[in-house]
Each structure stands twice: as C-alpha cells, then as structure tokens.
Amino acid sequence: MSLHHSVTNAGNRTSLNRAVPQTDVSCRKCGARKETLAHILGECIHTKAAVIRRHTEIRDLIMDKIMSNDKTAEVTKEPELQSEKGKLKPDLVVKNQSGVFVVDVTVRYEDGEYLKLAMKEKKDKYGLLLSAMQRERNVPTAEVLPIVVGTRGGHAG
C-alpha cells in the first residue's frame, strides 16, 4: 500500500502545481504534453522503452505459464492475422483442446474506468477474428482473453 501511495504522489509538475503554481507544467523530458503521472508512465517518449519492456515481460511470463501448464497447447507469438479491418497482431494465439484464444496484453494508467475500457477495446478489436479462427482450427470455442494491467499494479476485474 505504501508503494502505491508514493507512486500516486510522485512529484510531477501537474501535481506540484496545485501546491506551488508553476509557470510551465510541460513534461521536463519531452516537452510535448502536460507532465502528469499518466503521461510519465504511459505516453512520454523518454519512458517508451520501459513501457515496451514491461509489456514484453508480462507477455513472456504468460506464454511461459501457458506452455508449462498445458504441454499440448500450441502458442504462436505475435502472429499477423487478417481481419475485415486490416492486419491485426495480437501478442499470443493459443490453441488447445478447449479452443483457440487470442491473448493480448495492455498496460494502462489506472484512472476511473480506463482498465475496463481497455478490456472492451481488446475484445472488440480481436472479436472480429474469432469465428474464422474457430472454423479454421476446428475447435469448439474461440475467445479473446485481454490481459489488462495498470501502470501502478492494478488490474481489470
């Protein structure tokens, strides 16, 4: 709980502006946007490499767990799939005896309904693929499994 508290109260310019008015609240690193915790943790070009690394670590952890728990599962990493709206590239496609599953990780800032919105976005985006994938792979079910993680450790529930 204290870690969450300290991250929430990090000294970004927008937060500091409430106590001591700042003449410039733009990001000290990129200058492109207002410096907020959401910008620092998910949008700033100077933290982009860390954001991608965090996403990749989560994806790889999930892939390793799937493969160790289900030896019969076929796991494809970042396949390019054609939909009616163009090419899509989910993080993982998993096929086992139960069905085929599109697994896609996203790391989002936790504010209001952002995490639930991310779940819906992923289901809508990849839902277009399900009937064709189920038919092509001759499995009983097809499902989108979004993995939505908050930048401060929260998750959609």
PDB file of C-alpha atoms in Angstrom:
ATOM      1  CA  MET A   1       0.000   0.000   0.000  1.00  0.00           C
ATOM      2  CA  SER A   2       2.804   2.451   0.772  1.00  0.00           C
ATOM      3  CA  LEU A   3       4.404   1.863  -2.645  1.00  0.00           C
ATOM      4  CA  HIS A   4       1.096   2.658  -4.324  1.00  0.00           C
ATOM      5  CA  HIS A   5       0.802   5.776  -2.169  1.00  0.00           C
ATOM      6  CA  SER A   6       4.295   7.034  -3.003  1.00  0.00           C
ATOM      7  CA  VAL A   7       3.823   6.475  -6.739  1.00  0.00           C
ATOM      8  CA  THR A   8       0.471   8.224  -6.681  1.00  0.00           C
ATOM      9  CA  ASN A   9       2.030  11.272  -5.037  1.00  0.00           C
ATOM     10  CA  ALA A  10       5.122  11.454  -7.254  1.00  0.00           C
ATOM     11  CA  GLY A  11       6.398  14.964  -7.871  1.00  0.00           C
ATOM     12  CA  ASN A  12       5.178  15.557 -11.399  1.00  0.00           C
ATOM     13  CA  ARG A  13       4.677  19.157 -12.453  1.00  0.00           C
ATOM     14  CA  THR A  14       0.899  18.996 -12.644  1.00  0.00           C
ATOM     15  CA  SER A  15       0.639  17.682  -9.062  1.00  0.00           C
ATOM     16  CA  LEU A  16       3.207  20.160  -7.772  1.00  0.00           C
ATOM     17  CA  ASN A  17       1.304  22.980  -9.478  1.00  0.00           C
ATOM     18  CA  ARG A  18      -1.557  22.507  -7.020  1.00  0.00           C
ATOM     19  CA  ALA A  19       0.667  23.480  -4.073  1.00  0.00           C
ATOM     20  CA  VAL A  20       3.093  25.876  -5.754  1.00  0.00           C
ATOM     21  CA  PRO A  21       1.925  27.392  -9.035  1.00  0.00           C
ATOM     22  CA  GLN A  22       4.330  26.531 -11.856  1.00  0.00           C
ATOM     23  CA  THR A  23       4.905  28.700 -14.920  1.00  0.00           C
ATOM     24  CA  ASP A  24       5.498  25.617 -17.059  1.00  0.00           C
ATOM     25  CA  VAL A  25       3.785  22.271 -16.480  1.00  0.00           C
ATOM     26  CA  SER A  26       5.002  20.646 -19.696  1.00  0.00           C
ATOM     27  CA  CYS A  27       6.989  17.420 -19.432  1.00  0.00           C
ATOM     28  CA  ARG A  28      10.600  18.058 -18.417  1.00  0.00           C
ATOM     29  CA  LYS A  29      11.800  15.229 -20.679  1.00  0.00           C
ATOM     30  CA  CYS A  30       9.844  15.597 -23.917  1.00  0.00           C
ATOM     31  CA  GLY A  31       8.033  18.913 -23.538  1.00  0.00           C
ATOM     32  CA  ALA A  32       5.249  17.579 -25.742  1.00  0.00           C
ATOM     33  CA  ARG A  33       2.472  17.276 -23.182  1.00  0.00           C
ATOM     34  CA  LYS A  34       1.500  18.299 -19.702  1.00  0.00           C
ATOM     35  CA  GLU A  35       3.653  16.402 -17.196  1.00  0.00           C
ATOM     36  CA  THR A  36       1.218  14.142 -15.364  1.00  0.00           C
ATOM     37  CA  LEU A  37       1.721  10.737 -13.828  1.00  0.00           C
ATOM     38  CA  ALA A  38      -0.296   9.210 -16.682  1.00  0.00           C
ATOM     39  CA  HIS A  39       1.989  10.888 -19.238  1.00  0.00           C
ATOM     40  CA  ILE A  40       5.191   9.776 -17.486  1.00  0.00           C
ATOM     41  CA  LEU A  41       4.046   6.166 -17.011  1.00  0.00           C
ATOM     42  CA  GLY A  42       2.500   5.583 -20.405  1.00  0.00           C
ATOM     43  CA  GLU A  43       2.944   8.273 -23.034  1.00  0.00           C
ATOM     44  CA  CYS A  44       6.299  10.062 -22.769  1.00  0.00           C
ATOM     45  CA  ILE A  45       8.772   9.091 -25.499  1.00  0.00           C
ATOM     46  CA  HIS A  46      11.526   9.005 -22.863  1.00  0.00           C
ATOM     47  CA  THR A  47       9.798   6.185 -20.963  1.00  0.00           C
ATOM     48  CA  LYS A  48       8.570   4.298 -24.056  1.00  0.00           C
ATOM     49  CA  ALA A  49      11.379   1.696 -23.913  1.00  0.00           C
ATOM     50  CA  ALA A  50      10.493   0.868 -20.296  1.00  0.00           C
ATOM     51  CA  VAL A  51       6.789   0.603 -21.194  1.00  0.00           C
ATOM     52  CA  ILE A  52       7.563  -1.802 -24.054  1.00  0.00           C
ATOM     53  CA  ARG A  53       9.906  -3.832 -21.826  1.00  0.00           C
ATOM     54  CA  ARG A  54       7.198  -4.136 -19.135  1.00  0.00           C
ATOM     55  CA  HIS A  55       4.653  -5.256 -21.763  1.00  0.00           C
ATOM     56  CA  THR A  56       7.062  -7.832 -23.216  1.00  0.00           C
ATOM     57  CA  GLU A  57       7.917  -9.231 -19.774  1.00  0.00           C
ATOM     58  CA  ILE A  58       4.215  -9.717 -18.989  1.00  0.00           C
ATOM     59  CA  ARG A  59       3.580 -11.363 -22.382  1.00  0.00           C
ATOM     60  CA  ASP A  60       6.553 -13.713 -21.969  1.00  0.00           C
ATOM     61  CA  LEU A  61       5.539 -14.623 -18.414  1.00  0.00           C
ATOM     62  CA  ILE A  62       2.038 -15.532 -19.619  1.00  0.00           C
ATOM     63  CA  MET A  63       3.434 -17.538 -22.539  1.00  0.00           C
ATOM     64  CA  ASP A  64       5.790 -19.474 -20.230  1.00  0.00           C
ATOM     65  CA  LYS A  65       2.938 -20.240 -17.800  1.00  0.00           C
ATOM     66  CA  ILE A  66       0.684 -21.485 -20.597  1.00  0.00           C
ATOM     67  CA  MET A  67       3.389 -23.712 -22.040  1.00  0.00           C
ATOM     68  CA  SER A  68       4.375 -25.164 -18.654  1.00  0.00           C
ATOM     69  CA  ASN A  69       0.752 -25.787 -17.583  1.00  0.00           C
ATOM     70  CA  ASP A  70      -0.531 -27.228 -20.876  1.00  0.00           C
ATOM     71  CA  LYS A  71       2.009 -29.295 -22.791  1.00  0.00           C
ATOM     72  CA  THR A  72      -0.484 -29.810 -25.640  1.00  0.00           C
ATOM     73  CA  ALA A  73      -1.043 -26.088 -26.223  1.00  0.00           C
ATOM     74  CA  GLU A  74       0.186 -24.558 -29.464  1.00  0.00           C
ATOM     75  CA  VAL A  75       1.311 -20.999 -28.764  1.00  0.00           C
ATOM     76  CA  THR A  76       2.047 -18.534 -31.563  1.00  0.00           C
ATOM     77  CA  LYS A  77       3.741 -15.269 -30.611  1.00  0.00           C
ATOM     78  CA  GLU A  78       2.669 -12.100 -32.444  1.00  0.00           C
ATOM     79  CA  PRO A  79       1.025 -13.676 -35.500  1.00  0.00           C
ATOM     80  CA  GLU A  80      -0.185 -11.357 -38.245  1.00  0.00           C
ATOM     81  CA  LEU A  81      -3.882 -12.069 -38.725  1.00  0.00           C
ATOM     82  CA  GLN A  82      -6.111 -10.626 -41.411  1.00  0.00           C
ATOM     83  CA  SER A  83      -9.455  -9.154 -40.383  1.00  0.00           C
ATOM     84  CA  GLU A  84     -12.075  -7.191 -42.278  1.00  0.00           C
ATOM     85  CA  LYS A  85     -10.441  -4.047 -40.842  1.00  0.00           C
ATOM     86  CA  GLY A  86      -6.894  -4.969 -41.874  1.00  0.00           C
ATOM     87  CA  LYS A  87      -3.990  -6.808 -40.283  1.00  0.00           C
ATOM     88  CA  LEU A  88      -4.023  -7.434 -36.553  1.00  0.00           C
ATOM     89  CA  LYS A  89      -1.104  -8.636 -34.453  1.00  0.00           C
ATOM     90  CA  PRO A  90      -2.145  -9.966 -31.037  1.00  0.00           C
ATOM     91  CA  ASP A  91       0.553 -10.892 -28.539  1.00  0.00           C
ATOM     92  CA  LEU A  92      -0.353 -14.596 -28.468  1.00  0.00           C
ATOM     93  CA  VAL A  93      -2.702 -17.056 -30.103  1.00  0.00           C
ATOM     94  CA  VAL A  94      -3.142 -20.213 -28.055  1.00  0.00           C
ATOM     95  CA  LYS A  95      -4.789 -23.361 -29.363  1.00  0.00           C
ATOM     96  CA  ASN A  96      -5.526 -26.330 -27.141  1.00  0.00           C
ATOM     97  CA  GLN A  97      -8.221 -28.991 -26.821  1.00  0.00           C
ATOM     98  CA  SER A  98     -10.651 -26.452 -25.339  1.00  0.00           C
ATOM     99  CA  GLY A  99     -10.412 -23.939 -28.152  1.00  0.00           C
ATOM    100  CA  VAL A 100      -8.423 -21.075 -29.573  1.00  0.00           C
ATOM    101  CA  PHE A 101      -7.632 -17.987 -27.534  1.00  0.00           C
ATOM    102  CA  VAL A 102      -6.401 -14.576 -28.598  1.00  0.00           C
ATOM    103  CA  VAL A 103      -4.306 -13.211 -25.731  1.00  0.00           C
ATOM    104  CA  ASP A 104      -3.285  -9.571 -25.823  1.00  0.00           C
ATOM    105  CA  VAL A 105      -1.540  -7.598 -23.092  1.00  0.00           C
ATOM    106  CA  THR A 106      -2.002  -3.912 -22.472  1.00  0.00           C
ATOM    107  CA  VAL A 107      -0.572  -1.745 -19.721  1.00  0.00           C
ATOM    108  CA  ARG A 108      -2.708   1.302 -18.995  1.00  0.00           C
ATOM    109  CA  TYR A 109      -2.797   4.099 -16.468  1.00  0.00           C
ATOM    110  CA  GLU A 110      -5.295   3.380 -13.709  1.00  0.00           C
ATOM    111  CA  ASP A 111      -7.816   6.178 -13.638  1.00  0.00           C
ATOM    112  CA  GLY A 112     -11.559   5.830 -13.479  1.00  0.00           C
ATOM    113  CA  GLU A 113     -12.788   3.269 -15.962  1.00  0.00           C
ATOM    114  CA  TYR A 114      -9.600   3.090 -18.110  1.00  0.00           C
ATOM    115  CA  LEU A 115      -8.882  -0.555 -17.285  1.00  0.00           C
ATOM    116  CA  LYS A 116     -12.435  -1.710 -18.028  1.00  0.00           C
ATOM    117  CA  LEU A 117     -12.391   0.336 -21.222  1.00  0.00           C
ATOM    118  CA  ALA A 118      -9.143  -1.373 -22.251  1.00  0.00           C
ATOM    119  CA  MET A 119     -10.790  -4.795 -21.748  1.00  0.00           C
ATOM    120  CA  LYS A 120     -13.661  -3.778 -24.005  1.00  0.00           C
ATOM    121  CA  GLU A 121     -11.323  -2.322 -26.644  1.00  0.00           C
ATOM    122  CA  LYS A 122      -9.322  -5.564 -26.845  1.00  0.00           C
ATOM    123  CA  LYS A 123     -12.449  -7.730 -27.042  1.00  0.00           C
ATOM    124  CA  ASP A 124     -13.924  -5.532 -29.770  1.00  0.00           C
ATOM    125  CA  LYS A 125     -10.672  -5.378 -31.738  1.00  0.00           C
ATOM    126  CA  TYR A 126      -9.924  -9.109 -31.779  1.00  0.00           C
ATOM    127  CA  GLY A 127     -13.513 -10.365 -31.597  1.00  0.00           C
ATOM    128  CA  LEU A 128     -13.702  -9.933 -35.372  1.00  0.00           C
ATOM    129  CA  LEU A 129     -11.285 -12.858 -35.761  1.00  0.00           C
ATOM    130  CA  LEU A 130     -12.996 -15.445 -33.574  1.00  0.00           C
ATOM    131  CA  SER A 131     -15.469 -17.211 -35.860  1.00  0.00           C
ATOM    132  CA  ALA A 132     -12.891 -17.666 -38.646  1.00  0.00           C
ATOM    133  CA  MET A 133     -10.237 -18.860 -36.181  1.00  0.00           C
ATOM    134  CA  GLN A 134     -12.633 -21.351 -34.617  1.00  0.00           C
ATOM    135  CA  ARG A 135     -13.636 -22.707 -38.012  1.00  0.00           C
ATOM    136  CA  GLU A 136     -10.077 -22.855 -39.415  1.00  0.00           C
ATOM    137  CA  ARG A 137      -8.685 -24.590 -36.338  1.00  0.00           C
ATOM    138  CA  ASN A 138     -11.688 -26.891 -35.893  1.00  0.00           C
ATOM    139  CA  VAL A 139     -12.094 -26.198 -32.169  1.00  0.00           C
ATOM    140  CA  PRO A 140     -15.241 -25.932 -30.023  1.00  0.00           C
ATOM    141  CA  THR A 141     -14.660 -22.367 -28.775  1.00  0.00           C
ATOM    142  CA  ALA A 142     -12.801 -19.164 -29.556  1.00  0.00           C
ATOM    143  CA  GLU A 143     -12.304 -16.340 -27.107  1.00  0.00           C
ATOM    144  CA  VAL A 144     -10.412 -13.089 -26.648  1.00  0.00           C
ATOM    145  CA  LEU A 145      -8.511 -13.009 -23.358  1.00  0.00           C
ATOM    146  CA  PRO A 146      -7.311  -9.456 -22.727  1.00  0.00           C
ATOM    147  CA  ILE A 147      -4.643  -9.090 -20.058  1.00  0.00           C
ATOM    148  CA  VAL A 148      -5.074  -5.559 -18.731  1.00  0.00           C
ATOM    149  CA  VAL A 149      -2.511  -4.397 -16.191  1.00  0.00           C
ATOM    150  CA  GLY A 150      -2.363  -0.981 -14.591  1.00  0.00           C
ATOM    151  CA  THR A 151       0.848   1.034 -14.652  1.00  0.00           C
ATOM    152  CA  ARG A 152       0.765   1.056 -10.852  1.00  0.00           C
ATOM    153  CA  GLY A 153      -0.078  -2.642 -10.472  1.00  0.00           C
ATOM    154  CA  GLY A 154      -3.865  -2.621 -10.712  1.00  0.00           C
ATOM    155  CA  HIS A 155      -5.843  -4.932 -12.948  1.00  0.00           C
ATOM    156  CA  ALA A 156      -9.271  -5.005 -14.533  1.00  0.00           C
ATOM    157  CA  GLY A 157     -11.606  -7.241 -12.620  1.00  0.00           C
TER     158      GLY A 157
END
